[in-house]
Amino acid sequence: KRPDIFDRLTEIREKPDITSHKKLKTQLKERFTHVCEGIDQQKISVLLNEIYTDLYIIEGERGDVNTQHEIKQVQDAKFKPAKEEKSIKYCDIFRLDSDNKPIKTVLTIGVAGIGKTFASVKYILDWAESVT
């Protein structure tokens, strides 16, 4: 084994190359600033930040399979007791948990068309634009 190679790999892992980091952010901004919405034949390119709306996000897992339409789901959620589910703001998804550890994994589930993909793209775009 060569300690110089090991040291260099450790350095690369601990201190990412700033140029590569900036290049990645630039590429992500180019790819995700505009999104297409609508059916395949009539897709319209729009700014994600102009059309994005917040989702009803909860902490933990629900356990049951949700088959409700998203509008009914949000309406019903307003009347649920607070102890059942803890609502989370979009900007708090990757904040430190109760043990002051960073959140590294987020599982996004919900009915088709509710906005899971757009939410994921929004997280990526906000990171690339250094939005907190």
PDB file of C-alpha atoms in Angstrom:
ATOM      1  CA  LYS A   1       0.000   0.000   0.000  1.00  0.00           C
ATOM      2  CA  ARG A   2       1.103   3.519  -0.735  1.00  0.00           C
ATOM      3  CA  PRO A   3       0.300   5.957   2.073  1.00  0.00           C
ATOM      4  CA  ASP A   4       0.614   8.958  -0.267  1.00  0.00           C
ATOM      5  CA  ILE A   5      -2.278   7.681  -2.419  1.00  0.00           C
ATOM      6  CA  PHE A   6      -4.355   6.905   0.652  1.00  0.00           C
ATOM      7  CA  ASP A   7      -3.703  10.401   2.033  1.00  0.00           C
ATOM      8  CA  ARG A   8      -4.655  11.999  -1.291  1.00  0.00           C
ATOM      9  CA  LEU A   9      -7.890  10.003  -1.525  1.00  0.00           C
ATOM     10  CA  THR A  10      -8.774  10.966   2.031  1.00  0.00           C
ATOM     11  CA  GLU A  11      -8.086  14.621   1.221  1.00  0.00           C
ATOM     12  CA  ILE A  12     -10.281  14.458  -1.899  1.00  0.00           C
ATOM     13  CA  ARG A  13     -13.119  12.862   0.055  1.00  0.00           C
ATOM     14  CA  GLU A  14     -12.904  15.348   2.929  1.00  0.00           C
ATOM     15  CA  LYS A  15     -12.268  18.464   0.829  1.00  0.00           C
ATOM     16  CA  PRO A  16     -14.186  18.272  -2.437  1.00  0.00           C
ATOM     17  CA  ASP A  17     -12.615  19.970  -5.412  1.00  0.00           C
ATOM     18  CA  ILE A  18     -14.122  23.475  -5.505  1.00  0.00           C
ATOM     19  CA  THR A  19     -14.003  23.612  -9.305  1.00  0.00           C
ATOM     20  CA  SER A  20     -15.923  20.340  -9.623  1.00  0.00           C
ATOM     21  CA  HIS A  21     -18.391  21.504  -6.969  1.00  0.00           C
ATOM     22  CA  LYS A  22     -19.097  24.751  -8.845  1.00  0.00           C
ATOM     23  CA  LYS A  23     -19.343  22.896 -12.164  1.00  0.00           C
ATOM     24  CA  LEU A  24     -21.873  20.451 -10.691  1.00  0.00           C
ATOM     25  CA  LYS A  25     -23.963  23.298  -9.279  1.00  0.00           C
ATOM     26  CA  THR A  26     -23.884  25.110 -12.634  1.00  0.00           C
ATOM     27  CA  GLN A  27     -24.986  21.982 -14.492  1.00  0.00           C
ATOM     28  CA  LEU A  28     -27.804  21.332 -12.025  1.00  0.00           C
ATOM     29  CA  LYS A  29     -29.036  24.930 -12.299  1.00  0.00           C
ATOM     30  CA  GLU A  30     -29.051  24.682 -16.094  1.00  0.00           C
ATOM     31  CA  ARG A  31     -30.953  21.416 -15.981  1.00  0.00           C
ATOM     32  CA  PHE A  32     -33.550  22.205 -13.309  1.00  0.00           C
ATOM     33  CA  THR A  33     -34.245  25.964 -13.477  1.00  0.00           C
ATOM     34  CA  HIS A  34     -36.848  25.342 -16.182  1.00  0.00           C
ATOM     35  CA  VAL A  35     -39.251  22.409 -16.025  1.00  0.00           C
ATOM     36  CA  CYS A  36     -41.884  21.177 -18.440  1.00  0.00           C
ATOM     37  CA  GLU A  37     -45.472  20.825 -17.379  1.00  0.00           C
ATOM     38  CA  GLY A  38     -48.500  19.576 -19.227  1.00  0.00           C
ATOM     39  CA  ILE A  39     -49.166  16.583 -21.403  1.00  0.00           C
ATOM     40  CA  ASP A  40     -46.447  15.291 -23.725  1.00  0.00           C
ATOM     41  CA  GLN A  41     -47.734  16.940 -26.902  1.00  0.00           C
ATOM     42  CA  GLN A  42     -48.238  20.359 -25.295  1.00  0.00           C
ATOM     43  CA  LYS A  43     -45.358  20.656 -22.838  1.00  0.00           C
ATOM     44  CA  ILE A  44     -44.557  24.195 -21.776  1.00  0.00           C
ATOM     45  CA  SER A  45     -41.209  25.165 -20.238  1.00  0.00           C
ATOM     46  CA  VAL A  46     -41.611  27.324 -17.126  1.00  0.00           C
ATOM     47  CA  LEU A  47     -39.421  28.440 -14.224  1.00  0.00           C
ATOM     48  CA  LEU A  48     -39.699  25.922 -11.387  1.00  0.00           C
ATOM     49  CA  ASN A  49     -39.560  28.693  -8.769  1.00  0.00           C
ATOM     50  CA  GLU A  50     -42.632  30.324 -10.349  1.00  0.00           C
ATOM     51  CA  ILE A  51     -44.862  27.247 -10.260  1.00  0.00           C
ATOM     52  CA  TYR A  52     -43.660  25.331  -7.203  1.00  0.00           C
ATOM     53  CA  THR A  53     -46.194  25.021  -4.389  1.00  0.00           C
ATOM     54  CA  ASP A  54     -45.506  23.586  -0.939  1.00  0.00           C
ATOM     55  CA  LEU A  55     -46.559  20.032  -0.196  1.00  0.00           C
ATOM     56  CA  TYR A  56     -48.062  18.742   3.033  1.00  0.00           C
ATOM     57  CA  ILE A  57     -45.020  16.967   4.478  1.00  0.00           C
ATOM     58  CA  ILE A  58     -45.009  14.864   7.641  1.00  0.00           C
ATOM     59  CA  GLU A  59     -42.203  13.483   9.797  1.00  0.00           C
ATOM     60  CA  GLY A  60     -41.869   9.735  10.233  1.00  0.00           C
ATOM     61  CA  GLU A  61     -44.063   7.268   8.445  1.00  0.00           C
ATOM     62  CA  ARG A  62     -47.778   6.984   8.172  1.00  0.00           C
ATOM     63  CA  GLY A  63     -47.934   3.197   7.918  1.00  0.00           C
ATOM     64  CA  ASP A  64     -51.085   2.917   5.836  1.00  0.00           C
ATOM     65  CA  VAL A  65     -51.369   3.071   2.071  1.00  0.00           C
ATOM     66  CA  ASN A  66     -52.880   6.373   1.060  1.00  0.00           C
ATOM     67  CA  THR A  67     -55.258   6.243  -1.886  1.00  0.00           C
ATOM     68  CA  GLN A  68     -56.965   9.611  -1.364  1.00  0.00           C
ATOM     69  CA  HIS A  69     -56.745  12.375  -3.919  1.00  0.00           C
ATOM     70  CA  GLU A  70     -54.168  14.963  -2.891  1.00  0.00           C
ATOM     71  CA  ILE A  71     -56.701  17.804  -2.463  1.00  0.00           C
ATOM     72  CA  LYS A  72     -58.879  15.730  -0.148  1.00  0.00           C
ATOM     73  CA  GLN A  73     -55.738  14.580   1.661  1.00  0.00           C
ATOM     74  CA  VAL A  74     -54.661  18.168   2.423  1.00  0.00           C
ATOM     75  CA  GLN A  75     -58.206  19.174   3.423  1.00  0.00           C
ATOM     76  CA  ASP A  76     -58.500  16.215   5.796  1.00  0.00           C
ATOM     77  CA  ALA A  77     -55.040  16.913   7.203  1.00  0.00           C
ATOM     78  CA  LYS A  78     -56.214  20.278   8.537  1.00  0.00           C
ATOM     79  CA  PHE A  79     -58.647  18.519  10.872  1.00  0.00           C
ATOM     80  CA  LYS A  80     -56.366  15.781  12.221  1.00  0.00           C
ATOM     81  CA  PRO A  81     -55.096  15.978  15.782  1.00  0.00           C
ATOM     82  CA  ALA A  82     -51.569  17.387  16.010  1.00  0.00           C
ATOM     83  CA  LYS A  83     -50.271  14.346  17.914  1.00  0.00           C
ATOM     84  CA  GLU A  84     -50.960  11.990  14.972  1.00  0.00           C
ATOM     85  CA  GLU A  85     -48.582  13.633  12.511  1.00  0.00           C
ATOM     86  CA  LYS A  86     -45.888  16.245  12.788  1.00  0.00           C
ATOM     87  CA  SER A  87     -45.993  18.575   9.799  1.00  0.00           C
ATOM     88  CA  ILE A  88     -42.643  19.757   8.433  1.00  0.00           C
ATOM     89  CA  LYS A  89     -41.916  22.853   6.392  1.00  0.00           C
ATOM     90  CA  TYR A  90     -40.174  22.282   3.063  1.00  0.00           C
ATOM     91  CA  CYS A  91     -37.115  24.270   4.164  1.00  0.00           C
ATOM     92  CA  ASP A  92     -36.691  22.072   7.274  1.00  0.00           C
ATOM     93  CA  ILE A  93     -36.441  18.707   5.499  1.00  0.00           C
ATOM     94  CA  PHE A  94     -32.657  18.473   5.818  1.00  0.00           C
ATOM     95  CA  ARG A  95     -32.215  20.269   9.153  1.00  0.00           C
ATOM     96  CA  LEU A  96     -30.572  18.482  12.086  1.00  0.00           C
ATOM     97  CA  ASP A  97     -32.736  15.860  13.778  1.00  0.00           C
ATOM     98  CA  SER A  98     -33.577  15.780  17.490  1.00  0.00           C
ATOM     99  CA  ASP A  99     -30.155  14.207  18.207  1.00  0.00           C
ATOM    100  CA  ASN A 100     -28.392  17.018  16.287  1.00  0.00           C
ATOM    101  CA  LYS A 101     -27.471  14.625  13.486  1.00  0.00           C
ATOM    102  CA  PRO A 102     -27.879  15.635   9.843  1.00  0.00           C
ATOM    103  CA  ILE A 103     -30.754  14.118   7.884  1.00  0.00           C
ATOM    104  CA  LYS A 104     -29.163  12.160   5.050  1.00  0.00           C
ATOM    105  CA  THR A 105     -32.103  10.244   3.594  1.00  0.00           C
ATOM    106  CA  VAL A 106     -35.629  11.349   2.756  1.00  0.00           C
ATOM    107  CA  LEU A 107     -38.294   8.974   1.447  1.00  0.00           C
ATOM    108  CA  THR A 108     -40.964  10.706  -0.584  1.00  0.00           C
ATOM    109  CA  ILE A 109     -44.234   8.827  -1.020  1.00  0.00           C
ATOM    110  CA  GLY A 110     -47.682   9.865  -2.143  1.00  0.00           C
ATOM    111  CA  VAL A 111     -50.289   9.457  -4.843  1.00  0.00           C
ATOM    112  CA  ALA A 112     -49.379  10.007  -8.484  1.00  0.00           C
ATOM    113  CA  GLY A 113     -49.320  13.636  -9.564  1.00  0.00           C
ATOM    114  CA  ILE A 114     -49.006  15.139  -6.090  1.00  0.00           C
ATOM    115  CA  GLY A 115     -45.609  16.730  -6.801  1.00  0.00           C
ATOM    116  CA  LYS A 116     -42.995  14.308  -5.484  1.00  0.00           C
ATOM    117  CA  THR A 117     -40.729  14.712  -8.518  1.00  0.00           C
ATOM    118  CA  PHE A 118     -41.032  18.516  -8.564  1.00  0.00           C
ATOM    119  CA  ALA A 119     -40.253  18.598  -4.823  1.00  0.00           C
ATOM    120  CA  SER A 120     -37.116  16.517  -5.411  1.00  0.00           C
ATOM    121  CA  VAL A 121     -36.066  18.785  -8.273  1.00  0.00           C
ATOM    122  CA  LYS A 122     -36.722  21.826  -6.048  1.00  0.00           C
ATOM    123  CA  TYR A 123     -34.403  20.432  -3.335  1.00  0.00           C
ATOM    124  CA  ILE A 124     -31.673  19.968  -5.952  1.00  0.00           C
ATOM    125  CA  LEU A 125     -32.184  23.434  -7.456  1.00  0.00           C
ATOM    126  CA  ASP A 126     -32.171  25.135  -4.053  1.00  0.00           C
ATOM    127  CA  TRP A 127     -28.905  23.370  -3.169  1.00  0.00           C
ATOM    128  CA  ALA A 128     -27.362  24.368  -6.504  1.00  0.00           C
ATOM    129  CA  GLU A 129     -28.467  27.984  -5.974  1.00  0.00           C
ATOM    130  CA  SER A 130     -27.272  27.865  -2.333  1.00  0.00           C
ATOM    131  CA  VAL A 131     -30.767  28.621  -1.033  1.00  0.00           C
ATOM    132  CA  THR A 132     -31.226  27.688   2.624  1.00  0.00           C
TER     133      THR A 132
END
